[in-house]
Tab-separated table of C-alpha atoms and ligand atoms in Angstrom:
chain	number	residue	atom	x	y	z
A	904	UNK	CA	-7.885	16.434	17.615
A	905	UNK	CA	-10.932	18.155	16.737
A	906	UNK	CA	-12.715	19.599	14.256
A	907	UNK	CA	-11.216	23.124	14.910
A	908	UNK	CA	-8.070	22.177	15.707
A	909	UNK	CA	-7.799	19.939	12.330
A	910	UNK	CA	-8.809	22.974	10.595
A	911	UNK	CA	-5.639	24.809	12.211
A	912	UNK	CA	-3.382	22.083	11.329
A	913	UNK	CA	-4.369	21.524	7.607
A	914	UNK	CA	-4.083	25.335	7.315
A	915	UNK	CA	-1.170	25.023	9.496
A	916	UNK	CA	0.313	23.278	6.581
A	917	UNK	CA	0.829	26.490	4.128
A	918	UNK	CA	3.376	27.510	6.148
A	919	UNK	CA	5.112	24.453	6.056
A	920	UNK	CA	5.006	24.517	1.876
A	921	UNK	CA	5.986	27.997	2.036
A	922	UNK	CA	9.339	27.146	4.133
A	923	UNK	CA	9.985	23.628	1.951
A	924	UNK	CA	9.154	24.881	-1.384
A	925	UNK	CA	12.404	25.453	-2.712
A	926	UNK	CA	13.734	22.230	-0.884
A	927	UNK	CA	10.575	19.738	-2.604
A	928	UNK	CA	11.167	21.577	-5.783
A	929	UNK	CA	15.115	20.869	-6.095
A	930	UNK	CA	14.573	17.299	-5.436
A	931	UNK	CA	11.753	17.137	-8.050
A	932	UNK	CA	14.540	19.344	-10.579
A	933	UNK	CA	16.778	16.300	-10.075
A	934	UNK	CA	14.210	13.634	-11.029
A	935	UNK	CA	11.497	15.316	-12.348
A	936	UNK	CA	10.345	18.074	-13.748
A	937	UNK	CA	10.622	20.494	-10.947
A	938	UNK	CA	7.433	21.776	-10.036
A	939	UNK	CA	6.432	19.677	-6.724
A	940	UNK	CA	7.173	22.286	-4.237
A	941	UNK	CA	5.182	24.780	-6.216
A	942	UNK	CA	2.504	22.483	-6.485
A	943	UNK	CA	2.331	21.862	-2.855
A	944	UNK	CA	2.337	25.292	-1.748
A	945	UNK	CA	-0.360	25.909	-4.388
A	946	UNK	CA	-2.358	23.066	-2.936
A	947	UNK	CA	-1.997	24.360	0.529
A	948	UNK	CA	-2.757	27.736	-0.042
A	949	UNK	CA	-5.973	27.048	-1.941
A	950	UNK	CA	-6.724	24.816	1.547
A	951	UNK	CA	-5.756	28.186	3.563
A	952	UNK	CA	-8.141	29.883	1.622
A	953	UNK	CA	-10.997	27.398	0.837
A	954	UNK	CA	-11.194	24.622	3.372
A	955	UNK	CA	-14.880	24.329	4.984
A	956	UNK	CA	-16.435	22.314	7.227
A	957	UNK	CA	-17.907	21.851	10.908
A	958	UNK	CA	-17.234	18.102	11.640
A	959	UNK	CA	-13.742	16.211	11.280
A	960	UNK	CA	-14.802	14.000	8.162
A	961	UNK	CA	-16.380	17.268	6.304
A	962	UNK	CA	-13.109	19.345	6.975
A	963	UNK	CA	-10.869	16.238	5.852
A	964	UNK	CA	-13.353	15.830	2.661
A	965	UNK	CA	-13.549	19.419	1.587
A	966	UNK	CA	-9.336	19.416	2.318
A	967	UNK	CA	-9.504	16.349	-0.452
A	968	UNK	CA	-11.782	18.428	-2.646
A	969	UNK	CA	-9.624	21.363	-2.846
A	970	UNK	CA	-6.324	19.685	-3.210
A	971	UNK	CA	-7.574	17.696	-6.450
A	972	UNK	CA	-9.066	20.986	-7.937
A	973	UNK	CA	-5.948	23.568	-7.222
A	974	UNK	CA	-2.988	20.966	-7.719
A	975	UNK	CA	-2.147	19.516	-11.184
A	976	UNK	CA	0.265	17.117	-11.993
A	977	UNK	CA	0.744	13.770	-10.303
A	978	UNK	CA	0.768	14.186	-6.588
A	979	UNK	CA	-2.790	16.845	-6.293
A	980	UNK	CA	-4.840	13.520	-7.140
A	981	UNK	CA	-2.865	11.464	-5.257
A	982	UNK	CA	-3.346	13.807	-1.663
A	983	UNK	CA	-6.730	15.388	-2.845
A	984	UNK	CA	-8.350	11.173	-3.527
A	985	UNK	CA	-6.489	10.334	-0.116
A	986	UNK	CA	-8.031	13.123	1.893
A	987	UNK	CA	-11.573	12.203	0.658
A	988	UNK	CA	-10.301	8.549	1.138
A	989	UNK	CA	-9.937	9.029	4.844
A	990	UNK	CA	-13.367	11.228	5.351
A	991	UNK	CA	-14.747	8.052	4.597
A	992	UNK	CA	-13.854	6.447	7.900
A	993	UNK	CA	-13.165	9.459	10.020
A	994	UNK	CA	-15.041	9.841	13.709
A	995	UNK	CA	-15.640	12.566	15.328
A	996	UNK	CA	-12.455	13.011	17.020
A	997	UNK	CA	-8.933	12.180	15.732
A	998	UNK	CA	-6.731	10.393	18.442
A	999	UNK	CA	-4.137	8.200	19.384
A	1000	UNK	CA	-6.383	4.873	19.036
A	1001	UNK	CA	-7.903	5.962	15.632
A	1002	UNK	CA	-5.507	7.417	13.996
A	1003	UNK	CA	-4.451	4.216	12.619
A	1004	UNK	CA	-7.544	3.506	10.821
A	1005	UNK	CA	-7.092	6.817	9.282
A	1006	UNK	CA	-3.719	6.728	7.559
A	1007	UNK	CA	-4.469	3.446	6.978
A	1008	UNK	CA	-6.404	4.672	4.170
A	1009	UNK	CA	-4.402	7.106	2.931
A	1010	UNK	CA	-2.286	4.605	2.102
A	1011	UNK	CA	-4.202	2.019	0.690
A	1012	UNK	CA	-5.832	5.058	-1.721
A	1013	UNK	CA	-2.126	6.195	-2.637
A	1014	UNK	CA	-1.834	2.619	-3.646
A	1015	UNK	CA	-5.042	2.097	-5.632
A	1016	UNK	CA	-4.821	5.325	-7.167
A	1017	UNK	CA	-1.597	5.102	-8.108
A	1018	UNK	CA	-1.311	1.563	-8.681
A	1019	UNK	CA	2.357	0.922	-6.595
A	1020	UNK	CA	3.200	-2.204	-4.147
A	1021	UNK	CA	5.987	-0.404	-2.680
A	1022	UNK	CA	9.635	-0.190	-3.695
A	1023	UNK	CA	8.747	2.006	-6.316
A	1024	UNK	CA	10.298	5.555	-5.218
A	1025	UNK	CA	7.078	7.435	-4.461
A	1026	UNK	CA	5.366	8.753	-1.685
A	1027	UNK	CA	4.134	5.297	-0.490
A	1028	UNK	CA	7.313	4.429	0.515
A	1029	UNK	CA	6.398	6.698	2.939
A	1030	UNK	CA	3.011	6.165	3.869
A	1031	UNK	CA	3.479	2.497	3.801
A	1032	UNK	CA	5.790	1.730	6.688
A	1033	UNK	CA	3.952	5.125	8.934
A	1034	UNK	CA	0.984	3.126	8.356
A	1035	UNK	CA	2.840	-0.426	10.179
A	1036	UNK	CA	4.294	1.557	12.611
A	1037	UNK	CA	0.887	2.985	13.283
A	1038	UNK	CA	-0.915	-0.443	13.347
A	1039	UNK	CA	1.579	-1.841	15.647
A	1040	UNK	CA	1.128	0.270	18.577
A	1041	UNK	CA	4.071	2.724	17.506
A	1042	UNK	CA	3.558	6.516	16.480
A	1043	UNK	CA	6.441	7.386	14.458
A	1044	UNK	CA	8.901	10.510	15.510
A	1045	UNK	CA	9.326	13.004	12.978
A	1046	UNK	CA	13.244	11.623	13.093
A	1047	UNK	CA	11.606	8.219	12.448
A	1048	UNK	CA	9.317	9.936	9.582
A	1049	UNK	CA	12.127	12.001	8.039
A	1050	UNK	CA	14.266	8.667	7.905
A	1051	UNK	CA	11.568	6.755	5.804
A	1052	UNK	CA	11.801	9.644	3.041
A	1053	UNK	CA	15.826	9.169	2.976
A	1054	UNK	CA	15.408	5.293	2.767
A	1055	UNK	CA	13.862	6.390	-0.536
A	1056	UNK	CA	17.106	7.191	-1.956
A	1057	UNK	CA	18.679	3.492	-2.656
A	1058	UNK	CA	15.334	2.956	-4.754
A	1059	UNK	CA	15.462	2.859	-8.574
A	1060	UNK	CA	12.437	4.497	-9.513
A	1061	UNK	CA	9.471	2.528	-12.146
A	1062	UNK	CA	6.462	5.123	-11.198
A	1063	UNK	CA	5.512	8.507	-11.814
A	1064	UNK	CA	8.195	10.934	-14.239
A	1065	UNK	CA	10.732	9.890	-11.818
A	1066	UNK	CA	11.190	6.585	-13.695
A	1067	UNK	CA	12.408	8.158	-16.559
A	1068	UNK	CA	15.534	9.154	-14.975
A	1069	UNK	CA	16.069	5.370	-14.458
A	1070	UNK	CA	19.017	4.330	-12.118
A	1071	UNK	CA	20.215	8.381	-12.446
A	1072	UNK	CA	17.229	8.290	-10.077
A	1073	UNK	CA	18.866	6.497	-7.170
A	1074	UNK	CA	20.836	8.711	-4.276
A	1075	UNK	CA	17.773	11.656	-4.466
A	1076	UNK	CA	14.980	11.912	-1.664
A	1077	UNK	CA	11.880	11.584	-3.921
A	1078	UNK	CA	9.832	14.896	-3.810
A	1079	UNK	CA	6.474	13.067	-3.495
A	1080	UNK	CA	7.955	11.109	-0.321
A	1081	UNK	CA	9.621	14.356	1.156
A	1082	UNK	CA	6.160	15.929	1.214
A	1083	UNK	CA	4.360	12.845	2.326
A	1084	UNK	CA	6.642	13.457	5.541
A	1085	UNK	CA	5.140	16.982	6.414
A	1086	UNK	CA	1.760	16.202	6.104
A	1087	UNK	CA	2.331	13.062	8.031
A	1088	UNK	CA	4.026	14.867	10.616
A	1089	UNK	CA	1.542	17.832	11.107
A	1090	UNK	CA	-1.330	15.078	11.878
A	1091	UNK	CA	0.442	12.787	13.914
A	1092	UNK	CA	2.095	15.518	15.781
A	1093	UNK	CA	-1.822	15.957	17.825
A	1094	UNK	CA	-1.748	12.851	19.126
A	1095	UNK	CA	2.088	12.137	19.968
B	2063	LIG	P1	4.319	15.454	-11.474
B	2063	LIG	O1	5.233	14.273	-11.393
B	2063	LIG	O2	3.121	15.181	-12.310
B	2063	LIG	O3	5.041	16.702	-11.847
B	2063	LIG	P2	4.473	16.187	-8.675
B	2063	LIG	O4	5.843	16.633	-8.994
B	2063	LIG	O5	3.620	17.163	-7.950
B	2063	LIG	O6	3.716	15.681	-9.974
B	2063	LIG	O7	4.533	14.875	-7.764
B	2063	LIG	C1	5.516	13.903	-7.941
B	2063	LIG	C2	5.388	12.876	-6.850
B	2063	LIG	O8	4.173	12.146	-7.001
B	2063	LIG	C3	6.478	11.807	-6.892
B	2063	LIG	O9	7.623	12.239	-6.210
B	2063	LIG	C4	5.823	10.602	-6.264
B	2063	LIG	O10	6.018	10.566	-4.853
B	2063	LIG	C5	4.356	10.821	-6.531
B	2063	LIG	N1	3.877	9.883	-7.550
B	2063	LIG	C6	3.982	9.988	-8.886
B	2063	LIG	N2	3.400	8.931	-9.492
B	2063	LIG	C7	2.916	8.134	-8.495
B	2063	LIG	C8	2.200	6.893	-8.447
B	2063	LIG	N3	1.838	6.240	-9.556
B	2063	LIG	N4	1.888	6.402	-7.230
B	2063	LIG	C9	2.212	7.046	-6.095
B	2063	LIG	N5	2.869	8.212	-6.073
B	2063	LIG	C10	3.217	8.744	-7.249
B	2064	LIG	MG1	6.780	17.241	-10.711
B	2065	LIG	MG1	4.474	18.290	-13.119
């Protein structure tokens, strides 16, 4: 993938929100406070609109930028520090062999940022075992993806507002690990 065709698929990515909105914001009603597929699609549009940048660690970084600055709440740090995470050790050309390397760090900044280990009903849940898969040799399905979110649903959750809701929390796909699953999907999609 290249720098022009990255810039289609981040932008790619509105349409995406705009079709799961209503799904990411009923799972966020049931254990939060309801607003994650608004935030998304807010966060996408402003990339639609704003996202700059010639080379694939500029278009990645400026994607980063825009997603802290146009997304409140919990997740718009989260993505936007992630995104400007993996600028950082972007080449010139996304594929198959690097790719790894690159969600790599979009985990490990999910984690820092957000200070989880795993287990904890959030997005890393996702991000965590894409990341293994990745570093073993294996480039998850969108199935395979889709299946990591739903594995979220046995967790209790002791991050984010989700953990308020305490064991009520368990049997609902958390919002921040549904979304992880489109983004996730839209970049490894270019080199499946
Ligand atoms: P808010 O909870 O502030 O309303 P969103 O609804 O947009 O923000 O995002 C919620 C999602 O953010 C959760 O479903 C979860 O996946 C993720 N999240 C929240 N807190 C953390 C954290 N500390 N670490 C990782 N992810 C988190
Ligand atoms: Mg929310
Ligand atoms: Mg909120």
């Amino acid at each position: 993938m290249d720098a022009q065709r990255l810039t289609e698929v981040l932008k790619g990515l509105l349409s995406q929100f705009e079709k799961n909105e209503t799904k990411l914001t009923n799972l966020d009603r049931e254990i939060g406070d309801g607003d994650h597929g608004v935030n998304m699609l807010r966060g996408f549009k402003a990339v639609d609109e704003k996202l700059t940048g010639d080379t694939v660690p500029d278009i990645l970084k400026s994607c980063g930028m825009t997603l802290m600055s146009a997304v409140g709440g919990a997740s718009g740090p989260l993505y936007g520090f992630s995104f400007v995470k993996m600028s950082q050790v972007a080449e010139e050309e996304i594929t198959k062999e690097n790719i790894g390397k690159l969600i790599n760090e979009f985990a490990e900044a999910v984690k820092a940022r957000g200070k989880v280990e795993g287990g904890e009903k959030t997005m890393y849940d996702v991000l965590k075992p894409v990341s293994e898969a990745i570093q073993a040799g294996n480039i998850p399905t969108s199935a395979e993806l889709q299946q990591f979110a739903e594995d979220t649903k046995d967790i209790e959750a002791t991050k984010g507002r989700a953990a308020y809701f305490k064991e009520k929390s368990k049997g609902v796909v958390d919002p921040g690990a549904q979304s992880a699953v489109y983004i996730l999907d839209a970049l490894l999609e270019e080199v499946r």
